[in-house]
Coordinates of C-alpha atoms and ligand atoms in Angstrom, one line a residue:
X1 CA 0.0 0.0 0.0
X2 CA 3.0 2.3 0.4
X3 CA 4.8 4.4 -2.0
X4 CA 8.2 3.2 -2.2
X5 CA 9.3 5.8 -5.0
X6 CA 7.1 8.7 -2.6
X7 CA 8.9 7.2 0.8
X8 CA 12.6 7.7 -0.5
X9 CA 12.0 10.7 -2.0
X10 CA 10.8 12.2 1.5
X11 CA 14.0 10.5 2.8
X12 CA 16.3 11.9 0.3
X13 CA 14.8 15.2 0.3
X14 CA 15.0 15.2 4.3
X15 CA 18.6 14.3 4.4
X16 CA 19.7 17.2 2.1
X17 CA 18.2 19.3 4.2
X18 CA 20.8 20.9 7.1
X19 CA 19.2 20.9 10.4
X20 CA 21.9 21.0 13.3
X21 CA 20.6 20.9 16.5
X22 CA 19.2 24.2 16.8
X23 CA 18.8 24.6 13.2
X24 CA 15.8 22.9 12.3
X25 CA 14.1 25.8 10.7
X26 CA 14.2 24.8 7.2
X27 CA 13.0 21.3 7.7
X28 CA 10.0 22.3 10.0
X29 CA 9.8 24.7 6.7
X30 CA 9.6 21.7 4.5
X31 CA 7.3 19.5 7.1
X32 CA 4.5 22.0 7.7
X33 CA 4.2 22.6 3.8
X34 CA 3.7 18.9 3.4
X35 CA 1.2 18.6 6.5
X36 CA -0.7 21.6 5.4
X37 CA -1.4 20.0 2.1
X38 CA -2.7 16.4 3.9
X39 CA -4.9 18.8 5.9
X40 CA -3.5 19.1 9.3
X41 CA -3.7 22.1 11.9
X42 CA -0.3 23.0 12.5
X43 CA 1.2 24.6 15.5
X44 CA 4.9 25.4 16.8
X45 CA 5.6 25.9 20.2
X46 CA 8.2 28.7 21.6
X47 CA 10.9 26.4 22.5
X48 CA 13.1 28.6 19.9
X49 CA 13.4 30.9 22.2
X50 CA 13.8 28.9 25.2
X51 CA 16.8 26.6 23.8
X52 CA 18.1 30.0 21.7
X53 CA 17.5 27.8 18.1
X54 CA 15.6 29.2 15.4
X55 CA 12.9 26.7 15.5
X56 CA 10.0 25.4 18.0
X57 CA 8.4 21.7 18.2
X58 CA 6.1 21.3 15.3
X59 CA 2.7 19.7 16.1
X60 CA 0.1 18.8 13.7
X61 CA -3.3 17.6 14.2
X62 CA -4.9 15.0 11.6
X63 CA -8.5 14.3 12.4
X64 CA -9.8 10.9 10.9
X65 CA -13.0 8.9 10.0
X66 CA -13.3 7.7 13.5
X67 CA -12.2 11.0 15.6
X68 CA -13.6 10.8 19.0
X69 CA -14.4 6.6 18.5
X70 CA -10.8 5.9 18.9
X71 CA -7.9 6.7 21.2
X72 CA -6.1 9.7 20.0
X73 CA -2.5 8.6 19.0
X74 CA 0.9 10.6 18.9
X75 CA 3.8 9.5 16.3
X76 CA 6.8 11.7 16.8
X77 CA 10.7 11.9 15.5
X78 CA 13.4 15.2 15.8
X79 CA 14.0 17.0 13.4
X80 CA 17.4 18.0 14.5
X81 CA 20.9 16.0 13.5
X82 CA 24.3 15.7 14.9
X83 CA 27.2 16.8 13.5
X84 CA 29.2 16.7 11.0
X85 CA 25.4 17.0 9.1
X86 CA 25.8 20.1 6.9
X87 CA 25.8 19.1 3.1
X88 CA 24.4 15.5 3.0
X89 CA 25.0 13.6 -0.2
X90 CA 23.2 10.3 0.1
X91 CA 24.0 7.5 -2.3
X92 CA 21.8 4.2 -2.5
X93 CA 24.0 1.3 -3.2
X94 CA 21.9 -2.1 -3.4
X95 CA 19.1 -1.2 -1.0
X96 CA 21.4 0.9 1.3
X97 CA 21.4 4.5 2.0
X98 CA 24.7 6.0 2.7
X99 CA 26.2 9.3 2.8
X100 CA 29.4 10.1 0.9
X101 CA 31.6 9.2 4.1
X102 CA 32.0 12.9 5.2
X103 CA 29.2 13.5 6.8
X104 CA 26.3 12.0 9.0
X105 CA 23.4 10.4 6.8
X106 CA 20.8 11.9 9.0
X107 CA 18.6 8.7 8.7
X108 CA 19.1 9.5 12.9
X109 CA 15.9 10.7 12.7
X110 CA 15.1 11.7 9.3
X111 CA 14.2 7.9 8.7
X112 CA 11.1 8.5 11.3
X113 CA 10.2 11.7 9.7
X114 CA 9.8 10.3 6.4
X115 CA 7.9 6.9 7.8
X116 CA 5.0 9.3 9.5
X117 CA 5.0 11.4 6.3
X118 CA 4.6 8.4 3.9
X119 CA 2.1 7.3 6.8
X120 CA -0.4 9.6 6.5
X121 CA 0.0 10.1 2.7
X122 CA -1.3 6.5 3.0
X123 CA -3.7 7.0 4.7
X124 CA -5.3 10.1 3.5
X125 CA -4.9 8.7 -0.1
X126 CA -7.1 5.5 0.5
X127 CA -9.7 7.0 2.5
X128 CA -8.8 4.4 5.6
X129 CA -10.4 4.6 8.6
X130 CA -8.2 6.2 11.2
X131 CA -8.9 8.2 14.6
X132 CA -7.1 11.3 15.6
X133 CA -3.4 11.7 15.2
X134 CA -0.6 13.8 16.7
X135 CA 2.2 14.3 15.1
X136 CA 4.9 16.0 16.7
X137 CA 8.4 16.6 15.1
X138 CA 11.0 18.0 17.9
X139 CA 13.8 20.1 17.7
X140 CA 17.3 19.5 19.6
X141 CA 16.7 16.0 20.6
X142 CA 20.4 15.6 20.3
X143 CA 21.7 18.0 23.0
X144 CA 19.8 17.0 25.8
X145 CA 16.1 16.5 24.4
X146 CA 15.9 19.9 24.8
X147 CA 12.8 20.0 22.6
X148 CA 11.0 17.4 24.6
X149 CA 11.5 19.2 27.9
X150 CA 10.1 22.3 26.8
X151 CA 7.6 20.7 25.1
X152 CA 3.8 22.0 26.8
X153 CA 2.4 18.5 26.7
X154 CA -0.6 19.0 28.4
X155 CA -1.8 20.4 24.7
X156 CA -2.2 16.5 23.6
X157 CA -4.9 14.5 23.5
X158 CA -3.2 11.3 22.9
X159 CA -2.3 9.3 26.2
X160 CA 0.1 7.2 24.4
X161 CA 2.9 8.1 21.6
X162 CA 5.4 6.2 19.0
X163 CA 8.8 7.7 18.9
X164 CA 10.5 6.4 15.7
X165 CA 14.2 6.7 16.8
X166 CA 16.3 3.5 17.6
X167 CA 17.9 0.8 15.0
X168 CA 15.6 -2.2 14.3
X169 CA 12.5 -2.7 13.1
X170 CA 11.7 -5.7 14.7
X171 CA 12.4 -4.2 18.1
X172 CA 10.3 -2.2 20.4
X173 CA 11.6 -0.4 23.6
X174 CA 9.3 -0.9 25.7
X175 CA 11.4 0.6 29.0
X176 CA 14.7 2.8 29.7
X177 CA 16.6 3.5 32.5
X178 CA 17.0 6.6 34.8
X179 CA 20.2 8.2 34.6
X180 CA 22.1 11.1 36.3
X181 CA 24.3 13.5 34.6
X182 CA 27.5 14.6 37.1
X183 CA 30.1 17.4 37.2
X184 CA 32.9 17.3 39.6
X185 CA 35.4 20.2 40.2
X186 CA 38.3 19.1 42.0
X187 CA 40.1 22.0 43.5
X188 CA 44.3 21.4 44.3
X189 CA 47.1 23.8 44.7
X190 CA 48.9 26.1 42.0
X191 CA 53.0 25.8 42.4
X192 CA 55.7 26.1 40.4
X193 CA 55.9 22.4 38.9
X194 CA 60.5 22.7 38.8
X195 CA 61.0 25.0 41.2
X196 CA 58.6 24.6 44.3
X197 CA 56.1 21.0 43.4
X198 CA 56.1 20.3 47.0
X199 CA 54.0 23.8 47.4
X200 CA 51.3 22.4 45.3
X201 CA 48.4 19.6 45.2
X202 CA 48.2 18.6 41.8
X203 CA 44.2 18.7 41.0
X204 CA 45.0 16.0 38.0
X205 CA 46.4 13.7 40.6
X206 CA 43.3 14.1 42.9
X207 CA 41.2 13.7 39.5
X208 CA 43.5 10.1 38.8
X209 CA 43.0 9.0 42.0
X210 CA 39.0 9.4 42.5
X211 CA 38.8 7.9 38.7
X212 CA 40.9 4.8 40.1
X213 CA 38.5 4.3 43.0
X214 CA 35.6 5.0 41.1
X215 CA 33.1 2.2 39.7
X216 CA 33.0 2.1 36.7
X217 CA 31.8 1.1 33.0
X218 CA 29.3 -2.2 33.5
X219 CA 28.2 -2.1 37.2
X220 CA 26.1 -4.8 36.9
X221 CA 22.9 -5.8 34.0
X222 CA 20.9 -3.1 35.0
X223 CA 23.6 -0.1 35.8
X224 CA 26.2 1.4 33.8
X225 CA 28.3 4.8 34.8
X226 CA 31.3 6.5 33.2
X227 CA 33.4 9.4 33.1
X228 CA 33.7 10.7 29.7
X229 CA 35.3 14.2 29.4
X230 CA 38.1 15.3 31.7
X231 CA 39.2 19.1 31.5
X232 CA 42.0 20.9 33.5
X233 CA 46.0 21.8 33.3
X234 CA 47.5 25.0 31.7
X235 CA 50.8 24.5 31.5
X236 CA 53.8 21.2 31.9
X237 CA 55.6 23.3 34.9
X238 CA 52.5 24.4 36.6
X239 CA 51.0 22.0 39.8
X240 CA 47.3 21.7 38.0
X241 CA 45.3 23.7 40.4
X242 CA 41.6 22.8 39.5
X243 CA 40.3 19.7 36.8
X244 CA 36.8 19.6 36.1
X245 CA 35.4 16.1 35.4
X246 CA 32.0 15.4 33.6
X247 CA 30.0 11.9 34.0
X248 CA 27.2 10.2 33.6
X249 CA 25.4 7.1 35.6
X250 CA 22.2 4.7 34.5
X251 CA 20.3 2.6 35.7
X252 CA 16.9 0.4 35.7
X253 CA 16.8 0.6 39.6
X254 CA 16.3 3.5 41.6
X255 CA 18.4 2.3 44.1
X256 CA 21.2 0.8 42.6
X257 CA 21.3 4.0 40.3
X258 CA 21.4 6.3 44.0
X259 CA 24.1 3.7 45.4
X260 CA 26.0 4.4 42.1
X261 CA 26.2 8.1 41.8
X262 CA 26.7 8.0 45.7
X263 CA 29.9 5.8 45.3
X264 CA 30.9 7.8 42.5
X265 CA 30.8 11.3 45.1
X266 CA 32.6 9.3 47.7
X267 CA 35.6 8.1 45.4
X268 CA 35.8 11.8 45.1
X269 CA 35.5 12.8 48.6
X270 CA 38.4 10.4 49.2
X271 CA 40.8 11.4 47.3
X272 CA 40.4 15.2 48.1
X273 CA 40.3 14.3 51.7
X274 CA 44.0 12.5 51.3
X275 CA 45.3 15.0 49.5
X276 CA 46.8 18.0 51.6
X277 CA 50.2 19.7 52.7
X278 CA 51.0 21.8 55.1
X279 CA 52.4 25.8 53.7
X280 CA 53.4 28.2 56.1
X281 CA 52.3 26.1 58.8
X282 CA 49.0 26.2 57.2
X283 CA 47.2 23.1 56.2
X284 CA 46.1 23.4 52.7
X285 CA 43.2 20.9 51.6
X286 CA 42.2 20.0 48.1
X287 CA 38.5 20.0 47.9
X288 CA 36.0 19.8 45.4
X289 CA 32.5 20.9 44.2
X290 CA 30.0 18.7 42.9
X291 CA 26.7 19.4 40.6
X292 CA 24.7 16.4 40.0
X293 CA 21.4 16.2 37.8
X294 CA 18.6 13.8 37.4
X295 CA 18.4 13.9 33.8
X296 CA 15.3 11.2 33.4
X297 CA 13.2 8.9 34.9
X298 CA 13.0 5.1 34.1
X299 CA 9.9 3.8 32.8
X300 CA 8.9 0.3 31.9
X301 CA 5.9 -0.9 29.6
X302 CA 3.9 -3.7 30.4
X303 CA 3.2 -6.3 27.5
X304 CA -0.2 -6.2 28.4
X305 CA -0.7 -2.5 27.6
X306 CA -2.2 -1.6 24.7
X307 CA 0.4 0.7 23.7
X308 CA 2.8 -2.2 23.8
X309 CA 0.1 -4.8 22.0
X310 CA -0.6 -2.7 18.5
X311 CA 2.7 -2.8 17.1
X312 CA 3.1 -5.9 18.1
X313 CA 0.2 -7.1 16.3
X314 CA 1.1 -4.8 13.2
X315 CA 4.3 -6.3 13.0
X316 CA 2.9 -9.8 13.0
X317 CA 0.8 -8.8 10.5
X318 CA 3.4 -7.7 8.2
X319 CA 5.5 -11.0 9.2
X320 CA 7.6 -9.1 11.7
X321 CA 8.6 -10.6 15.0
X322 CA 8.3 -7.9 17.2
X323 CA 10.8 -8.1 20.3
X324 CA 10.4 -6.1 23.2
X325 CA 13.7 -4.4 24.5
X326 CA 14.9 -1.9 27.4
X327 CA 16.9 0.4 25.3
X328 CA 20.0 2.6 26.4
X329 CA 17.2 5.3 27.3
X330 CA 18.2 9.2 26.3
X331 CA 15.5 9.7 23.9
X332 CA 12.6 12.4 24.1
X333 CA 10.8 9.1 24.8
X334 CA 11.7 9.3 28.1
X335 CA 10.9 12.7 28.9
X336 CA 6.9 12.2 27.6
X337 CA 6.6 9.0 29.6
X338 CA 7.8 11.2 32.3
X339 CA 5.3 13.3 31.5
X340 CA 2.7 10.7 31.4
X341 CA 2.2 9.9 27.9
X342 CA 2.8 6.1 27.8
X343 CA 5.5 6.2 25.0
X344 CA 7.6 3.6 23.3
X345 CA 10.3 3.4 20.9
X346 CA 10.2 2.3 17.7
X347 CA 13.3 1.5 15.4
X348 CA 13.3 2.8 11.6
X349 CA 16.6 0.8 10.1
X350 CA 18.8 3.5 11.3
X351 CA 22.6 1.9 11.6
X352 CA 26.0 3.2 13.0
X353 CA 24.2 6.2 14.0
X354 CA 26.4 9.7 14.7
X355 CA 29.4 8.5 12.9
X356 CA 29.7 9.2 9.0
X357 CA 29.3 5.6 8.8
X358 CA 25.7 5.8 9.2
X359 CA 23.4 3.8 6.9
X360 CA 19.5 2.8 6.1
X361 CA 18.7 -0.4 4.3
X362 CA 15.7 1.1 2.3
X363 CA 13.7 -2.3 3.1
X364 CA 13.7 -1.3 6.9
X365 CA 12.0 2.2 6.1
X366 CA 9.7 -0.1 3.8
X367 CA 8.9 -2.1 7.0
X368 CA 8.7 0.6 9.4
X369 CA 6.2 2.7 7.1
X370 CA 4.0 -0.4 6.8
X371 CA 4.4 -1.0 10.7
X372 CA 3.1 2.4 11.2
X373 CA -0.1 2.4 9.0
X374 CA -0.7 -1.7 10.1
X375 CA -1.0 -0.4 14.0
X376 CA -3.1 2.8 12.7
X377 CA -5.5 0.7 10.9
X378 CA -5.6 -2.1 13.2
X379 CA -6.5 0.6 16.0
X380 CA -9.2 1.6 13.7
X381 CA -11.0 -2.1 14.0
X382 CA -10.3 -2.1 17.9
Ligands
ZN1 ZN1 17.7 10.0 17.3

C-alpha cells in the first residue's frame, strides 16, 4: 500500500536538508508545507526561544473517519541532527542508504520523519479509517532533548505516543533506565611544577586517583556509569590547580542508580580528603564541588498494555517478530513517559548512527512505514 518511490524521496529530500541541533528551521519549513497539504492544523511551540535555536516543536493535528471513536494517537521523530550533518550527499548502493563518508546520513531521525510522512500520505490517499493523530516533530533531541523538555504536553490528546528513533524494526523499547548527569570540580594547589612542586596539590592527581577508586563502565545488568570528558592543566611546569570532570550514571533501579552516583561522590570525597600539605604552617586541603542532575526517569511498559500490543500485532501482520527491548534510554521518549504519555520506541533501520558511517537499508524504512499504517489501521477495527 505504500509508495516506495514517494517514501525515499521524503528520505532523500530530508537528508539534504541541514538541520543542526538548533537549526531545524528549514525542515520544519519543508514538514509544515507537506502537512498543510494532507490537511492538518499545525502549531509550533516557543521552544526557539527557550533553547536559543531558530525553530520550535512542530505539532500537527490529523483528524480521521473515526475522531472521537478511537484513542487519539501521537507518532513523533526530531527534526534536528548531529554533526558533521551540513551538506548530505546520500547515495543508495543495493538497498542501502549512505552518505558520501564525510558526513552523518541523518537517517538518525530523518528515517522517522519520512515513515509518519509516507504514513499519512497513506492513509489520506485510500480514505482508511483512522482516529485522531498527533504528530509532533522535535527540535534539539540531540543535545539534551531539549525540545522534549520544553515541550507544553498538556496540549495532547493522545495518552500514548510512538517515537520512531532507535535501530531495528523488529524491536520495540518498551522501558529505559534513569540516569544522572555529574560534574565534579576538583580543586588542588597552583605551584611552580621545577622549582617549588612540594607547594602544590596537583588537582589531576586528585582527578587520577578518585577515577581509580571509582566504579566504573558495566556495574552490573541493570547499571552502567562512566566518566567521559576530563578538562583541567595550563601548562607542563604548573602544579594543576583545578580539573573539572564530567560523567554520567544509568540505571533500571532507583536504588542501585542512587548507590552508584553515591559511590561515585565518595571516590571523590576520598581522594580530596588524602590529599593535603602543610604551607606556612597552614594546612592546605584539596577539595571539590559537585553538581549532579537527574536527567530522566526510568519507565517500563507492560506487555499487556495496549500501547505495547498494536505494534506488536502490526508487525505480525506484516510477518515481523516484534521483540520487546529496554533500550539505552536518552531519547525524548523518556521525557513524555515522564510526562505521562505512555511512549515507546520504535526503530526505523537507522545503523551506526552519529558516525559518517551511518546507513538505512531502504527495506527497513519499507517495514517501518507499513508498521506504522498496520497499527493505525488495526486501532481503527479495535
Ligand atoms: Zn535520534
Amino acid at each position: 500500500m505504500i509508495n516506495s518511490q514517494r517514501l525515499k524521496r521524503f528520505f532523500f529530500e530530508l537528508v539534504q536538508i541541514d538541520s543542526h541541533s538548533r537549526d531545524e528551521k528549514k525542515v520544519a519549513e519543508y514538514l509544515q508545507d507537506k502537512l498543510e497539504r494532507l490537511g492538518a492544523v499545525i502549531t509550533m511551540d516557543d521552544t526557539a526561544e527557550k533553547i536559543g535555536g531558530n525553530c520550535g516543536n512542530l505539532l500537527a493535528r490529523i483528524s480521521g473517519p473515526l475522531e472521537g471513536k478511537v484513542e487519539p494517537l501521537l507518532f513523533c521523530s526530531h527534526m534536528d541532527t548531529v554533526v558533521p550533518g551540513e551538506g548530505v550527499k546520500p547515495v543508495e548502493d543495493d538497498g542501502v542508504i549512505r552518505s558520501s563518508g564525510d558526513t552523518i546520513l541523518g537517517s538518525d531521525d530523518k528515517s522517522g520523519i519520512a515513515a509518519i510522512l509516507e504514513m499519512l500520505h497513506v492513509l489520506k490517499e485510500n480514505d482508511l479509517p483512522f482516529g485522531a493523530l498527533e504528530i509532533l516533530f522535535t527540535v534539539a533531541e540531540e543535545v539534551g532533548l531539549l525540545g522534549a523538555r520544553n515541550f507544553d504536553t498538556s496540549v495532547l490528546k493522545s495518552k500514548r505516543g510512538y517515537f520512531l528513533d532507535s535501530e531495528y524494526v523488529s524491536k520495540i523499547s518498551v522501558g529505559a533506565p534513569a540516569a544522572y548527569r555529574m560534574r565534579y570540580e576538583i580543586f588542588g594547589h597552583e605551584a611552580h611544577a621545577g622549582l617549588a612542586p612540594e607547594q602544590g596539590i596537583s588537582a589531576i592527581q586528585v582527578a587520577a586517583k578518585a577515577i581509580n577508586n571509582m566504579p566504573m563502565g558495566r556495574i552490573d545488568s541493570e547499571t552502567t556509569a562512566n566518566i567521559g570528558v576530563i578538562e583541567g592543566g595550563t601548562a607542563t611546569n604548573i602544579v594543576t590547580k583545578q580539573v573539572i570532570l564530567r560523567g554520567e550514571a544509568r540505571s533500571h533501579n532507583d536504588k542501585k542508580l542512587e548507590e552508584q552516583v553515591a559511590a561515585m561522590r565518595k571516590a571523590i570525597q576520598d581522594a580530596v580528603d588524602s590529599s593535603w600539605i602543610e604551607l606556612d604552617g597552614k594546612r592546605i586541603q584539596a577539595h571539590f564541588e559537585e553538581a549532579t542532575k537527574r536527567e530522566y526517569i526510568s519507565f517500563r511498559i507492560p506487555e499487556s498494555s495496549l500501547s505495547y500490543q498494536l505494534p506488536q500485532k502490526a508487525g505480525k501482520a506484516i510477518g515481523l517478530e516484534m521483540e520487546p527491548e529496554i533500550s539505552g534510554g536518552g531519547s525524548d521518549a523518556n521525557i513524555f513517559n515522564e510526562k505521562g504519555i505512555e511512549s515507546l520506541i520504535i526503530g526505523t533501520g537507522m545503523q551506526a548512527v552519529h558516525t559518517v558511517k551511518e546507513h538505512i537499508s531502504f527495506k527497513d524504512m519499507e517495514n517501518c512505514a507499513n508498521l506504522l499504517i498496520n497499527m493505525i489501521q488495526l486501532h481503527g477495527k479495535a
